CSV table of C-alpha atoms and ligand atoms in Angstrom, one decimal:
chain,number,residue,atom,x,y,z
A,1,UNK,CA,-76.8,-83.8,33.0
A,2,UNK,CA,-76.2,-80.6,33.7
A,3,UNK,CA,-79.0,-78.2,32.6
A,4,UNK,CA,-76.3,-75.7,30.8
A,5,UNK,CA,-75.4,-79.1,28.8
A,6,UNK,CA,-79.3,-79.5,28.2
A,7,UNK,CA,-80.0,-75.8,26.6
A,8,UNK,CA,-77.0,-76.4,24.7
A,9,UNK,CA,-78.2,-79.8,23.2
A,10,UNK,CA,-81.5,-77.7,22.1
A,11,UNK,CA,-79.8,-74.6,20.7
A,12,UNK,CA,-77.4,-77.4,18.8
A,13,UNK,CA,-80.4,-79.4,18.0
A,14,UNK,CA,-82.5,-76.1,16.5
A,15,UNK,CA,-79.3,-75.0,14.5
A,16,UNK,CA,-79.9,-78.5,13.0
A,17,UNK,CA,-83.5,-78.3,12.0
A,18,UNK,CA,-83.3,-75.2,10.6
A,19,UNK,CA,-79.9,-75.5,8.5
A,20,UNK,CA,-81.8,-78.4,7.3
A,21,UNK,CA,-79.8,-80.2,4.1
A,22,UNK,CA,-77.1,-81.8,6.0
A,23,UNK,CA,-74.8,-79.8,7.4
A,24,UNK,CA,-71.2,-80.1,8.4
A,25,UNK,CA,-70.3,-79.8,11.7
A,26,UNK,CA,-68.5,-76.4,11.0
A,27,UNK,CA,-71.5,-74.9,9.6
A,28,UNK,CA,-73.4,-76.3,12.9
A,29,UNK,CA,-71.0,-74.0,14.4
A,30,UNK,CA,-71.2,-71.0,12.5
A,31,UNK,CA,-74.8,-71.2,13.0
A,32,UNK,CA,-74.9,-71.7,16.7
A,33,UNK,CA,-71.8,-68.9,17.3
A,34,UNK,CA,-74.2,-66.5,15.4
A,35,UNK,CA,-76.6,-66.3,17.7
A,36,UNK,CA,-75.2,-67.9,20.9
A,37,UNK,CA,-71.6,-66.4,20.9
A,38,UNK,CA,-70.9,-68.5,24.1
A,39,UNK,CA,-71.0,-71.5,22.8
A,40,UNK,CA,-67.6,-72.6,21.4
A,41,UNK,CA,-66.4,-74.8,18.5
A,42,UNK,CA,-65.5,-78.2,21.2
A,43,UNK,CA,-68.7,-78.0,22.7
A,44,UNK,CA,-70.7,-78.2,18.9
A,45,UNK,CA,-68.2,-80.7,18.2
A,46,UNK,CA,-68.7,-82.9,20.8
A,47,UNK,CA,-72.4,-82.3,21.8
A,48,UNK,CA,-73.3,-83.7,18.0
A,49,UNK,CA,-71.4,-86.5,18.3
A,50,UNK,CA,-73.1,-87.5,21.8
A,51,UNK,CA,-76.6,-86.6,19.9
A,52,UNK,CA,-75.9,-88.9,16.9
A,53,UNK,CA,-74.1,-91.3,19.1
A,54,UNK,CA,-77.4,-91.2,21.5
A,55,UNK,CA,-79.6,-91.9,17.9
A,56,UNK,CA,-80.9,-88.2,18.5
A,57,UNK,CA,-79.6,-86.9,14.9
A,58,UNK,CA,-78.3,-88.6,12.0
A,59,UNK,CA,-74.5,-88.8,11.4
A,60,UNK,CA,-74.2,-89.1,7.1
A,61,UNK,CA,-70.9,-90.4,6.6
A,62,UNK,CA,-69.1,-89.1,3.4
A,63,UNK,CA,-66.4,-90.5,0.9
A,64,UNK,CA,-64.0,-88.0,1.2
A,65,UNK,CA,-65.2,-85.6,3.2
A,66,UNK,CA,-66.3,-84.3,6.8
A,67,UNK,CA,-69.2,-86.3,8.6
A,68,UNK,CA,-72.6,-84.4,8.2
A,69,UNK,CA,-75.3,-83.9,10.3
A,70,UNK,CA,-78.8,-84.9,9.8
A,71,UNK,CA,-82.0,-83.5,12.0
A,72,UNK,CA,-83.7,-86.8,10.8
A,73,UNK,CA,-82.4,-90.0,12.4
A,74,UNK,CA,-84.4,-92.4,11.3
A,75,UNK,CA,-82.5,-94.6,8.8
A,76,UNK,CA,-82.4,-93.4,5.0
A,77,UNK,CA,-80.3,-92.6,2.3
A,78,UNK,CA,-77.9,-89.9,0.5
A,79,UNK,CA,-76.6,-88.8,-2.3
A,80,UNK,CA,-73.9,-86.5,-2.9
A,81,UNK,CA,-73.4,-83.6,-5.5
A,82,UNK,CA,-69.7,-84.5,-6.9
A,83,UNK,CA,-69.9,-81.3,-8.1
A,84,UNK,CA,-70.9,-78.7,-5.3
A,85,UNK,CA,-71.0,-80.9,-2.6
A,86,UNK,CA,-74.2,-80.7,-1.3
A,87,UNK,CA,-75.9,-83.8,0.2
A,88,UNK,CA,-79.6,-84.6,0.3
A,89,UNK,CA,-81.8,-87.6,1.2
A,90,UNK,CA,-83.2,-90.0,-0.9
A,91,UNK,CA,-86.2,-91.2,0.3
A,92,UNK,CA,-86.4,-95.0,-1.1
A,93,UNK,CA,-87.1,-98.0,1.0
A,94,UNK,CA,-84.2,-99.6,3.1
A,95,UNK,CA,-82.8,-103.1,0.7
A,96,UNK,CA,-83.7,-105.0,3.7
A,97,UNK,CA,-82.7,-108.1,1.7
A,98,UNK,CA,-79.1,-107.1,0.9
A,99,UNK,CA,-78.4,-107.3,4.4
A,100,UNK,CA,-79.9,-111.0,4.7
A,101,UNK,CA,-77.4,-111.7,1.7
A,102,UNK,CA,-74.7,-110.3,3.0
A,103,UNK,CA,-74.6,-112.3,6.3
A,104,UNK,CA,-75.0,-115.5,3.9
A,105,UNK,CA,-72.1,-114.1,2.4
A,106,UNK,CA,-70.2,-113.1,5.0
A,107,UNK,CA,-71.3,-115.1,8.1
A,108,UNK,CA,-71.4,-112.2,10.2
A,109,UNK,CA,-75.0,-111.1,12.1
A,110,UNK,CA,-75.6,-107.5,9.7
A,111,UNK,CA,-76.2,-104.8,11.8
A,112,UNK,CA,-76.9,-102.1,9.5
A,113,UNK,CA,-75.5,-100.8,5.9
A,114,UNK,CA,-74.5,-97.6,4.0
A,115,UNK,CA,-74.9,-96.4,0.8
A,116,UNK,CA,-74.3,-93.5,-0.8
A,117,UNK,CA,-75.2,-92.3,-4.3
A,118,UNK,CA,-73.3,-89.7,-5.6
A,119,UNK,CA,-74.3,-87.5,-8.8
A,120,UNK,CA,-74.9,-84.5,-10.2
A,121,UNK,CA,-77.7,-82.1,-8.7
A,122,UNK,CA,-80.6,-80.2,-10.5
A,123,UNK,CA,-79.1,-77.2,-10.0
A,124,UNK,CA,-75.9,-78.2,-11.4
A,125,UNK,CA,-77.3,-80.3,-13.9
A,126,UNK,CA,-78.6,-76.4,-15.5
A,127,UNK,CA,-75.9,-75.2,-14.9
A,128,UNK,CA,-73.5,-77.0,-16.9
A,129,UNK,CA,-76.7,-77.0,-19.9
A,130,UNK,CA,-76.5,-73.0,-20.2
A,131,UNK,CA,-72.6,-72.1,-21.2
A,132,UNK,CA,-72.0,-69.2,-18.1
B,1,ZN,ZN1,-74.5,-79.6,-7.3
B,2,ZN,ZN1,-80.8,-87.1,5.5
């Protein structure tokens, strides 16, 4: 690996952290073009793709919507504002025994699962309680 392609993991990575909240990979980009105009749109792309491919970041998969980014990749859950769109974790433990059941179910040897709550946020939630 070359060492441009390792300084541009980090700068990727830091955007990450600090973005915190899940962000799109578009937002990744904004982030990283702010401060490192040399760094184009592909190379975000695909350098967060190898990263959560790698298991270095979290990929959160959405209904509907474009793949977020996560600077946590240890497994864990998400739910989504159906009203703003905004995606944050929820910190329960993994249903380890829903995978068990669904390979009796199913036959196959589970892997993994998703799941994804979606609802309405706090801030939202206020929102729609005081008429604007
Ligand atoms: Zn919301
Ligand atoms: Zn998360």
């Amino acid at each position: 690996m070359s060492a441009r392609n390792t300084v541009q993991r980090q700068i990727i990575q830091d955007a990450l952290r600090t973005l915190a909240n899940h962000p799109t990979a578009d937002e990744v980009y904004d982030a990283v073009h702010e401060e490192h105009p040399s760094v184009g749109r592909a190379t975000v792309y695909r350098t967060l793709g190898r990263l959560a491919d790698e298991g270095e970041i979290g990929r959160v998969r959405i209904n509907n919507g474009a793949d977020r980014f996560d600077h946590q990749s240890f497994a864990h859950y998400h739910v989504r504002c159906t009203s703003c769109g905004r995606v944050d974790d929820v910190m329960i433990p993994l249903l380890d025994n829903v995978d068990e059941a669904a390979e009796k179910a199913s036959g196959y040897k589970i892997t993994s699962h998703s799941l994804q709550f979606d609802g309405i946020c706090p801030a939202c939630q206020r929102n729609e309680a005081s008429p604007a």
